[in-house]
mmCIF file of C-alpha atoms in Angstrom:
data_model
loop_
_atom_site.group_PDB
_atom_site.id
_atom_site.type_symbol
_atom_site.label_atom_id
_atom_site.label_comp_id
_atom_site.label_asym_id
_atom_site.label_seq_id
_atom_site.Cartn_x
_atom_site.Cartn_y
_atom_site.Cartn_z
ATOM 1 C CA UNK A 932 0.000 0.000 0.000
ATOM 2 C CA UNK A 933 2.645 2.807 0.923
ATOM 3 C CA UNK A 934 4.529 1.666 -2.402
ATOM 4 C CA UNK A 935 1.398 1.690 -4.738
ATOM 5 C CA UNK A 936 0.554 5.102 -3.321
ATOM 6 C CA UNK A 937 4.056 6.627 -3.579
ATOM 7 C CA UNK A 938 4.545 5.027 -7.319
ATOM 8 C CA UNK A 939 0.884 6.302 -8.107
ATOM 9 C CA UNK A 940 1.828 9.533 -7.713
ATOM 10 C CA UNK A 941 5.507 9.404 -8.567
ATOM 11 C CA UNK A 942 5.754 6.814 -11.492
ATOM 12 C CA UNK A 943 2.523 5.932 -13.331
ATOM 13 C CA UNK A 944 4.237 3.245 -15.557
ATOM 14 C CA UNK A 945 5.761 1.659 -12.130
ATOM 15 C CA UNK A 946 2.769 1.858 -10.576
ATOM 16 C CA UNK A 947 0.761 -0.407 -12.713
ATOM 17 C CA UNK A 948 3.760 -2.855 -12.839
ATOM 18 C CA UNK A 949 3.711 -2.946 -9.071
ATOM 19 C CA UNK A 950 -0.238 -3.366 -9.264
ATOM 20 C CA UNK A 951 -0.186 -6.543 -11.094
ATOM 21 C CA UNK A 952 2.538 -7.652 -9.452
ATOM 22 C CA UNK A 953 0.680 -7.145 -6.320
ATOM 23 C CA UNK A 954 -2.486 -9.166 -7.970
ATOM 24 C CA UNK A 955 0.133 -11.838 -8.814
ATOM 25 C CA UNK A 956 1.182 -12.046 -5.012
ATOM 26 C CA UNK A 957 -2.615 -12.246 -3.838
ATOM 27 C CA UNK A 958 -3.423 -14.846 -6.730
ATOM 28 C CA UNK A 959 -0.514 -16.722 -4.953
ATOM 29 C CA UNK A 960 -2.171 -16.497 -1.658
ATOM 30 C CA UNK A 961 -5.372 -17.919 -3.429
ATOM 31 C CA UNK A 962 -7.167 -14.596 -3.027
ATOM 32 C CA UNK A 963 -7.445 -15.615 0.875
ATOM 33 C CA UNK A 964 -6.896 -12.824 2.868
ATOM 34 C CA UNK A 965 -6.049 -14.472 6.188
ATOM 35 C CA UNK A 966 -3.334 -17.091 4.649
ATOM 36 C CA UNK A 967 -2.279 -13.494 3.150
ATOM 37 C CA UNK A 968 -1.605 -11.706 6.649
ATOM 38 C CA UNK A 969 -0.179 -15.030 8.558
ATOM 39 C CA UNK A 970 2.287 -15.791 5.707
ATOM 40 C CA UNK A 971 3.216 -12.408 4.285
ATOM 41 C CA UNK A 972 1.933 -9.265 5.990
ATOM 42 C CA UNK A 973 2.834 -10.680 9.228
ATOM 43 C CA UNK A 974 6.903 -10.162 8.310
ATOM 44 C CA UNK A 975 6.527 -6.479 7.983
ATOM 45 C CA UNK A 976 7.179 -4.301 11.452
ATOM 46 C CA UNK A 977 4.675 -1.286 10.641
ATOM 47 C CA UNK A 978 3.542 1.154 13.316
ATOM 48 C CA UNK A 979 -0.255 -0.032 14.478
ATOM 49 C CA UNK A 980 -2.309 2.475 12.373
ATOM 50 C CA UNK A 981 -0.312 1.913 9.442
ATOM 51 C CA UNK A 982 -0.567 -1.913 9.499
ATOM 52 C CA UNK A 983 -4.216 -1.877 9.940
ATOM 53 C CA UNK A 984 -4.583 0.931 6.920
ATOM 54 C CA UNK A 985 -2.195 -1.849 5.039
ATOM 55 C CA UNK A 986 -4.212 -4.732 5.903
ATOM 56 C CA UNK A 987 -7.565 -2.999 4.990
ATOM 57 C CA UNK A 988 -6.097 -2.571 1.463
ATOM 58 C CA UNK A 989 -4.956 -6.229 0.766
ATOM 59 C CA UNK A 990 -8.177 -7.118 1.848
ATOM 60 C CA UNK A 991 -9.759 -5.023 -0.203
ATOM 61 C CA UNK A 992 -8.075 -6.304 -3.228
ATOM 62 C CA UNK A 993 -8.654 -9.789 -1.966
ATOM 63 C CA UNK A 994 -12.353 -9.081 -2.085
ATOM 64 C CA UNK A 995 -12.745 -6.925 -5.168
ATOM 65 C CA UNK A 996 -10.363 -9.811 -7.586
ATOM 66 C CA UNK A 997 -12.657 -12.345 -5.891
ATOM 67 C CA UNK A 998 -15.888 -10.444 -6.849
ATOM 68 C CA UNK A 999 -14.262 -9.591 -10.327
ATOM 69 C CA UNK A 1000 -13.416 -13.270 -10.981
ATOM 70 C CA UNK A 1001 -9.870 -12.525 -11.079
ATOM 71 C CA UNK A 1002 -8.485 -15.698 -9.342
ATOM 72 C CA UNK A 1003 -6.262 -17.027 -12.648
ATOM 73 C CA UNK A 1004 -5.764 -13.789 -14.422
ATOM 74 C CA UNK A 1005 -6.844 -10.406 -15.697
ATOM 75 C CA UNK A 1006 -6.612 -7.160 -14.042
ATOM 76 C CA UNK A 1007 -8.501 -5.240 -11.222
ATOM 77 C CA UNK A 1008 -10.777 -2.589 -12.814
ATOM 78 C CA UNK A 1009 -8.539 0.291 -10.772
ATOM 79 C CA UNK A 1010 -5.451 -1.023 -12.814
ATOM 80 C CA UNK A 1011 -7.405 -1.244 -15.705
ATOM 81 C CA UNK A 1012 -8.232 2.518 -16.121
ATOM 82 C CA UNK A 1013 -5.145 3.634 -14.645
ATOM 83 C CA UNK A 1014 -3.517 2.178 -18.131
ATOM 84 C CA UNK A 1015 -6.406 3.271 -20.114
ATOM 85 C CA UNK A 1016 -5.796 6.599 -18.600
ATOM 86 C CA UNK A 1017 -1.871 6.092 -19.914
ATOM 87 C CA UNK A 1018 -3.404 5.420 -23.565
ATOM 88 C CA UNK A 1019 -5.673 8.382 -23.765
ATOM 89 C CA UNK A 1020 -2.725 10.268 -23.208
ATOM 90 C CA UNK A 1021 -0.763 8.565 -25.139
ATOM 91 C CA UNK A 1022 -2.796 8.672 -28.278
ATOM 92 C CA UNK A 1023 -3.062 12.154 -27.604
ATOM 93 C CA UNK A 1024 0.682 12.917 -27.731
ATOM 94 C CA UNK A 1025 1.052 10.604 -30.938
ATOM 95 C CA UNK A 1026 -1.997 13.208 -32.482
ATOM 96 C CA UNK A 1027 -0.392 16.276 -31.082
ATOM 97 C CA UNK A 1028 2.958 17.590 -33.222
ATOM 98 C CA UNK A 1029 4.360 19.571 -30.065
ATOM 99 C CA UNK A 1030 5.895 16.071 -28.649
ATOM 100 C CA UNK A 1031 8.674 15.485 -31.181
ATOM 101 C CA UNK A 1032 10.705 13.649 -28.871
ATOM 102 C CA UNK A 1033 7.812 11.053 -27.799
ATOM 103 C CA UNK A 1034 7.161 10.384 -31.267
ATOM 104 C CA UNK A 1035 11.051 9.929 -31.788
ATOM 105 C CA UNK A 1036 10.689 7.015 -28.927
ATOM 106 C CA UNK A 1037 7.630 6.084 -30.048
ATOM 107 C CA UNK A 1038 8.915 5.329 -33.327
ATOM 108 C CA UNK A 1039 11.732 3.150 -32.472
ATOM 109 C CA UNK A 1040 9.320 1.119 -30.572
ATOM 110 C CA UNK A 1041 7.012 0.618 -32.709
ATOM 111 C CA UNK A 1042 8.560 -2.406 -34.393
ATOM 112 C CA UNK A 1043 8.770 -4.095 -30.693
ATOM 113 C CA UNK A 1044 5.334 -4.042 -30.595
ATOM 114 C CA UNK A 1045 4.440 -5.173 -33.656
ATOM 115 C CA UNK A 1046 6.929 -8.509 -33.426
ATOM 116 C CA UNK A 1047 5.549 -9.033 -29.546
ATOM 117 C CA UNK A 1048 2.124 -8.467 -30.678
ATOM 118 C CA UNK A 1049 2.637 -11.124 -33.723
ATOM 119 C CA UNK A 1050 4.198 -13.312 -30.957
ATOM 120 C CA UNK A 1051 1.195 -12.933 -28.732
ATOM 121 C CA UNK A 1052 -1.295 -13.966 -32.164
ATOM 122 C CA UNK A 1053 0.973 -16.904 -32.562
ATOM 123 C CA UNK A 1054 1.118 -18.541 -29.054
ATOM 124 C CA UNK A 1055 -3.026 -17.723 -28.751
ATOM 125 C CA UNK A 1056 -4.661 -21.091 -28.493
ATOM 126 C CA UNK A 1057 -7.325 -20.292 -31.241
ATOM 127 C CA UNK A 1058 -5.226 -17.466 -33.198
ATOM 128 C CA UNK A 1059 -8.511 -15.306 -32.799
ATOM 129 C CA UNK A 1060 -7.240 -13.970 -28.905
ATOM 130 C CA UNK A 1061 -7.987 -9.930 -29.107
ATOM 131 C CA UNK A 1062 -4.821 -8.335 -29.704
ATOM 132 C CA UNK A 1063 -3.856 -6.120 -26.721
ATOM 133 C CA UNK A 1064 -3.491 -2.310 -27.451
ATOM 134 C CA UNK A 1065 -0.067 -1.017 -27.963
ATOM 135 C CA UNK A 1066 0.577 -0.005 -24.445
ATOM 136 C CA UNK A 1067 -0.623 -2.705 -22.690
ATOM 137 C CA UNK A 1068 1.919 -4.958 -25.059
ATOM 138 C CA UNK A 1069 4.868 -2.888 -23.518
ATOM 139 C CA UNK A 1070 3.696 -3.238 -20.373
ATOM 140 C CA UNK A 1071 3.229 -7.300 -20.609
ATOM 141 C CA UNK A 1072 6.693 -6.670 -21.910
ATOM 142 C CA UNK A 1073 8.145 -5.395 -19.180
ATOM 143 C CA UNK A 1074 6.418 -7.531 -16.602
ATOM 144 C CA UNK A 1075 7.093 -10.914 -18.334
ATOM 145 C CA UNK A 1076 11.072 -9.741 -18.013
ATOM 146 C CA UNK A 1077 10.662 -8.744 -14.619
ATOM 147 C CA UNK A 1078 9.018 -12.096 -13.630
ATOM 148 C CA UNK A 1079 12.342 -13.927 -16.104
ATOM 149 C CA UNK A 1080 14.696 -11.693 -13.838
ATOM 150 C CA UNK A 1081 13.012 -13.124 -10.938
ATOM 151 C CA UNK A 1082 13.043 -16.816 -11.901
ATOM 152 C CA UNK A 1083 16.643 -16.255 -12.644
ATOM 153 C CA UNK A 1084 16.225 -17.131 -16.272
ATOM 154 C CA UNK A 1085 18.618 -15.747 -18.758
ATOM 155 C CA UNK A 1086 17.069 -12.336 -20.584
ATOM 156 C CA UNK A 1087 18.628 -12.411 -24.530
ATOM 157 C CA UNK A 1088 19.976 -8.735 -25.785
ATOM 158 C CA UNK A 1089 17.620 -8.188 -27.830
ATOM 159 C CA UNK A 1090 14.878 -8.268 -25.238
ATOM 160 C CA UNK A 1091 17.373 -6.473 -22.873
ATOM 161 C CA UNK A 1092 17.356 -3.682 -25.871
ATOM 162 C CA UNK A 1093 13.829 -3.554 -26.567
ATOM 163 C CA UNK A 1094 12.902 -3.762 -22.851
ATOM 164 C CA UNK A 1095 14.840 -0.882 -22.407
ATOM 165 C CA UNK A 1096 13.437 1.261 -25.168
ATOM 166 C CA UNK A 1097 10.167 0.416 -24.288
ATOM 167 C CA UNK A 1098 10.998 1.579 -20.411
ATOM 168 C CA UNK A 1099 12.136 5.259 -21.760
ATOM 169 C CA UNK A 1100 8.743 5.319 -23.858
ATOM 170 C CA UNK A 1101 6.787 4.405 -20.390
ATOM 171 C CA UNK A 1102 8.902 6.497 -18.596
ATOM 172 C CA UNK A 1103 8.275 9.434 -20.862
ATOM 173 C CA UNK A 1104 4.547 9.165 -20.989
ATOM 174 C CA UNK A 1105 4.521 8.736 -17.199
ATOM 175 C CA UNK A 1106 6.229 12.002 -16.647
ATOM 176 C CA UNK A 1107 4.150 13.735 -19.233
ATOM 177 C CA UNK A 1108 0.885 11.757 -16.947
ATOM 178 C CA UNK A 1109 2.086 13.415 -14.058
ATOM 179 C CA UNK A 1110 2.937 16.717 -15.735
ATOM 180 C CA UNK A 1111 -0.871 17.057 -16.905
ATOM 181 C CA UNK A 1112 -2.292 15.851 -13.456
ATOM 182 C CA UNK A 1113 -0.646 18.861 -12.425
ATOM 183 C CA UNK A 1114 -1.073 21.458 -15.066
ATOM 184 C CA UNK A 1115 -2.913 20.539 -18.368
ATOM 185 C CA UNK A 1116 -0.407 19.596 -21.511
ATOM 186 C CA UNK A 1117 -0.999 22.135 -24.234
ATOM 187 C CA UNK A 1118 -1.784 19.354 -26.592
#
């Protein structure tokens, strides 16, 4: 909780990696929130107020990926529009000519997307699985390296390369999110 809420108003792109890897961790919990706080929450040393504020949240999101039928996969609707907020945006900037430099990084990621995207088609069971918008393909991107890095598995460099020019794309459009929540973009 006091990561998600630091990253959600520090880091948008970090933010919704943390998110789903936080769904991840309650999915490995089985979505119960007491095996949750015996196993896990039970190893952090928070003042009283702030571990009750912490547990309240986990359960929360135990409750609301139960409800939303979320035990095996998919996304809580919060982390949903939080990247659907990141596409407006980003659609925006690709309309707008006064971001040069995104469409410079935009550009040389483009052709990431389209090979993980073809991947994606190709390793569907039916072929017919809806493609994922452009962002969200960066983002699964990212994520399915960080979960390699965590497994220990060996990351090739050409996914190191496009990994990291798909970060400074993220990383762009998150400070240009945070630069409109503060002051609208002249777009």
């Amino acid at each position: 909780m006091i990561i998600a809420e630091r990253l959600r108003t520090s880091n948008r792109a970090e933010y919704i990696l943390y998110m789903w890897q936080v769904e991840d961790l309650l999915r490995s919990y089985h979505l119960d929130f007491d095996e949750l706080r015996s196993s896990y929450l039970s190893r952090f040393q928070l003042p009283e107020e702030q571990s009750r504020q912490t547990e309240r949240w986990y359960a929360d999101l135990c409750r609301m990926m139960q409800e939303g039928g979320l035990r095996h996969g998919g996304h809580l609707q919060i982390n949903k529009n939080a990247l659907a907020d990141m596409e407006e945006l980003h659609r925006s900037l690709l309309q707008s000519s006064k971001f040069p430099y995104y469409h410079d990084l935009y550009n040389r990621v483009l052709p990431y997307i389209v090979e993980l995207r073809a991947k994606a088609k190709k390793f569907s069971e039916d072929g017919e699985k809806p493609v994922s918008s452009e962002l969200e393909t960066c983002f699964n991107a990212l994520y399915g390296v960080l979960l390699l890095r965590m497994q220990g598995k060996d990351i090739s460099t050409e996914t190191e390369q496009a990994t990291k020019e798909i970060g400074m794309l993220l990383g762009q459009l998150s400070d240009y999110y945070l630069q409109n929540e503060k002051e609208p973009l002249e777009l």
